[in-house]
Structure formats: C-alpha cells, structure tokens
PDB file of C-alpha atoms in Angstrom:
ATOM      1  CA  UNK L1201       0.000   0.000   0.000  1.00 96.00           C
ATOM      2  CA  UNK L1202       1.627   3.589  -0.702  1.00 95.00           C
ATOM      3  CA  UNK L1203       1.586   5.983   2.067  1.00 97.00           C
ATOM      4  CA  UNK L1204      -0.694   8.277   0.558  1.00 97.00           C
ATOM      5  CA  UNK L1205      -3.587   5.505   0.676  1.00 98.00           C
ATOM      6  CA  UNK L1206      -2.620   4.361   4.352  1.00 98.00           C
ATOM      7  CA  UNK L1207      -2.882   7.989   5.032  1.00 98.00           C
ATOM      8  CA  UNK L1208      -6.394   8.698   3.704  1.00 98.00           C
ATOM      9  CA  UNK L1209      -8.066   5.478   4.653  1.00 98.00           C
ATOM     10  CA  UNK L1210      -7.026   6.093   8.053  1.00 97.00           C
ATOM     11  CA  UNK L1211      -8.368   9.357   7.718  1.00 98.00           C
ATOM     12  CA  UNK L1212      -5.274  11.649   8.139  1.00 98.00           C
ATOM     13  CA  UNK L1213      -4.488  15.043   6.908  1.00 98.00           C
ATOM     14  CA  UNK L1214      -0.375  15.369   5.903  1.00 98.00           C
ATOM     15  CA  UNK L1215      -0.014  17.434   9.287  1.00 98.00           C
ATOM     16  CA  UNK L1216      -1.339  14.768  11.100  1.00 98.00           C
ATOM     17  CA  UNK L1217       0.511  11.507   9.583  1.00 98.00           C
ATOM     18  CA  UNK L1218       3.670  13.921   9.829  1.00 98.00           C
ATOM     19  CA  UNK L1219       3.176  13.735  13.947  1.00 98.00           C
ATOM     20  CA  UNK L1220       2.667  10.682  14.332  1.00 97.00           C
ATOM     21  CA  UNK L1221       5.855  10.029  12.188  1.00 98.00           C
ATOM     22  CA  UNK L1222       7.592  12.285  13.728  1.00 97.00           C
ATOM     23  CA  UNK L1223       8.352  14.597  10.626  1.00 98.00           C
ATOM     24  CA  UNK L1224       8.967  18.079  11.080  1.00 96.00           C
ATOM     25  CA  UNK L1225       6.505  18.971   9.033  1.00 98.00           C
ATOM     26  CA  UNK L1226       3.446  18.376   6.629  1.00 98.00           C
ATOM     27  CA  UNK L1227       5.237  19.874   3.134  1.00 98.00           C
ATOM     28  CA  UNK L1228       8.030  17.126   4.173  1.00 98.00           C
ATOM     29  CA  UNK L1229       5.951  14.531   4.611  1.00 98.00           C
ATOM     30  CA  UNK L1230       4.339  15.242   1.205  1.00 98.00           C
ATOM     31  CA  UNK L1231       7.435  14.735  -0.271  1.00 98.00           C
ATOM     32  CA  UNK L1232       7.972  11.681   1.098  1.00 98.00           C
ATOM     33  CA  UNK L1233       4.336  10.324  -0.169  1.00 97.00           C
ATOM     34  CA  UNK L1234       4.486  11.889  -3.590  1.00 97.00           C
ATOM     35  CA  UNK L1235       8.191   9.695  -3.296  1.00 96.00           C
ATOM     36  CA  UNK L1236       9.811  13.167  -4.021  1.00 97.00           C
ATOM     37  CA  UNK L1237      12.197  12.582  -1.084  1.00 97.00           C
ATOM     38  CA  UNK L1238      13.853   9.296  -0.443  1.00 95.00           C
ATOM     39  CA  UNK L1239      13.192   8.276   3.535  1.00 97.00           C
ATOM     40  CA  UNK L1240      16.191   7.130   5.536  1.00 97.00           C
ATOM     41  CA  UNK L1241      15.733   3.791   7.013  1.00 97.00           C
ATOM     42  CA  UNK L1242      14.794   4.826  10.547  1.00 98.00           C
ATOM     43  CA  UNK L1243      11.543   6.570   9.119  1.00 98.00           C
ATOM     44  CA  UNK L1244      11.601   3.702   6.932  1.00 98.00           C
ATOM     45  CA  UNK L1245      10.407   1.944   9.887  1.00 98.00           C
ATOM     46  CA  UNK L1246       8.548   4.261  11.743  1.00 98.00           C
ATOM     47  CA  UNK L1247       6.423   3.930   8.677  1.00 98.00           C
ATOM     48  CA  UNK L1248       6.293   0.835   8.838  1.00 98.00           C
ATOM     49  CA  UNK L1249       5.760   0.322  12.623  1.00 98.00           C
ATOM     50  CA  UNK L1250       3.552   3.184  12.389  1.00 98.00           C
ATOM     51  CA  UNK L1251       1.190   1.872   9.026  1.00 98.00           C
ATOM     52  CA  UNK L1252       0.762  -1.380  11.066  1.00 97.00           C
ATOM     53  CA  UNK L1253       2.941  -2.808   8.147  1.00 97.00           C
ATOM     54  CA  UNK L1254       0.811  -1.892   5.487  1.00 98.00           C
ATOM     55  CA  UNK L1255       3.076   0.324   4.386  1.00 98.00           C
ATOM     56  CA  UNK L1256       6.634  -1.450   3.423  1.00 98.00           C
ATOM     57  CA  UNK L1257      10.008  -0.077   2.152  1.00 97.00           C
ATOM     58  CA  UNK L1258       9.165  -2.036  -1.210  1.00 97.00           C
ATOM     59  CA  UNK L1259       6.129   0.684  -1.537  1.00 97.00           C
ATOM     60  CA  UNK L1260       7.879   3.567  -1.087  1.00 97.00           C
ATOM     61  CA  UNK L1261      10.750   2.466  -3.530  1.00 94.00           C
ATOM     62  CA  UNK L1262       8.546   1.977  -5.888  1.00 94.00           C
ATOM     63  CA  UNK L1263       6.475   5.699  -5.199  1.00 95.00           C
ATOM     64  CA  UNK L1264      10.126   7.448  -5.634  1.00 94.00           C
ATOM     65  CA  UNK L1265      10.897   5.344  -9.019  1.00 90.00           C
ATOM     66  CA  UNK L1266       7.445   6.650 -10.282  1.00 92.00           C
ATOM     67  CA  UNK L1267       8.384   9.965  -9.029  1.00 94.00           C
ATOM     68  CA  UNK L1268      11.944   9.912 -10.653  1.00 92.00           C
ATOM     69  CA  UNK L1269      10.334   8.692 -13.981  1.00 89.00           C
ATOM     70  CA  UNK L1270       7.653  11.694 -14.201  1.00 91.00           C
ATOM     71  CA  UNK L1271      10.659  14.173 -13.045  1.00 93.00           C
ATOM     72  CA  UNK L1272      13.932  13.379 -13.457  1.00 90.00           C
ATOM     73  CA  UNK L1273      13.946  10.951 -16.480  1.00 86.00           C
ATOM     74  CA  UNK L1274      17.585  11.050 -17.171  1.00 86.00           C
ATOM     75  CA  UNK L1275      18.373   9.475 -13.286  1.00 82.00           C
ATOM     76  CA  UNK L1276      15.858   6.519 -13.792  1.00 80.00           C
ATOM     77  CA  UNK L1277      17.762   6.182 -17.435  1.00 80.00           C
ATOM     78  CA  UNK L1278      21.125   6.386 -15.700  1.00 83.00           C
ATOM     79  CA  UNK L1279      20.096   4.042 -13.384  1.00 79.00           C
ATOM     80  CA  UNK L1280      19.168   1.176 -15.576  1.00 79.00           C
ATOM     81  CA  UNK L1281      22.445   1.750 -18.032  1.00 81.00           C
ATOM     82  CA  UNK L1282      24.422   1.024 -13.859  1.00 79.00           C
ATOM     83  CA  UNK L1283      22.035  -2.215 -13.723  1.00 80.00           C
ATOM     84  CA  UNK L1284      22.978  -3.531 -17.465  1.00 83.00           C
ATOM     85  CA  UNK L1285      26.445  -2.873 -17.206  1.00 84.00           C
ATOM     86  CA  UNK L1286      26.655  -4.405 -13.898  1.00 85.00           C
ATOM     87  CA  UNK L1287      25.065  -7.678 -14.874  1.00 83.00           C
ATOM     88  CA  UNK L1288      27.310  -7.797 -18.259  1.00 80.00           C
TER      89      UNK L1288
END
C-alpha cells in the first residue's frame, strides 16, 4: 500500500501523519508520499511500525521510481544503463 492511501483510509491530513511520524513537518511529509524525497531507514520503519505494516520499504521504492520517472527521467535512465552494465 503507498503511504498516501494508508494515510487517507485512516483518515489523516499530511499534518497529522507527519506527527505521528515524527516529521517536522506536513510539506516534508508530502514529499515523502508523492516519493519526491527518499526516507532514511529509521523513518523507513517508523512507517512501517507506524502503518501497522501496510506500508513497506518495497512501496515507497517503488512511489520514488514513479516519481523519478515523471521528473527526473535522465536518473531513472542512468540508473538502468548502472544495472545492465553491472550484470554484463
């Protein structure tokens, strides 16, 4: 489940799922549900903890590649000529 759907079927507003993951604030937590900012593991797991495991670290990997795709192209590009020329 992404965070953004944890978030509203618990009812949340982005001020309040920022508390109670202890993030300074609601713009930052956006970021981290739009996948805009990458979360370190700690929050990784407060997330987790937090989301009653619904939300995992293999959802919000894939919110930030879906985020790099619409933004930043060129990284995600980047990224997968590092991945072919590592398995070569």
């Amino acid at each position: 489940m992404d965070l953004r759907a944890w978030r509203t079927e618990n009812g949340l507003t982005m001020s309040e799922a920022a508390t109670l993951l202890s993030i300074e604030s609601a713009r930052t937590y956006q970021r981290y549900e739009t996948g805009e900012n990458r979360p370190d593991a700690p929050l990784v797991e407060r997330i987790r903890s937090v989301s009653g495991g619904l939300v995992m670290a293999e959802d919000l990997h894939r919110q930030r590649l879906e985020w790099l795709k619409s933004n930043k192209p060129e990284t995600v590009a980047s990224l997968i000529d590092m991945v072919a020329e590592a398995a070569e």
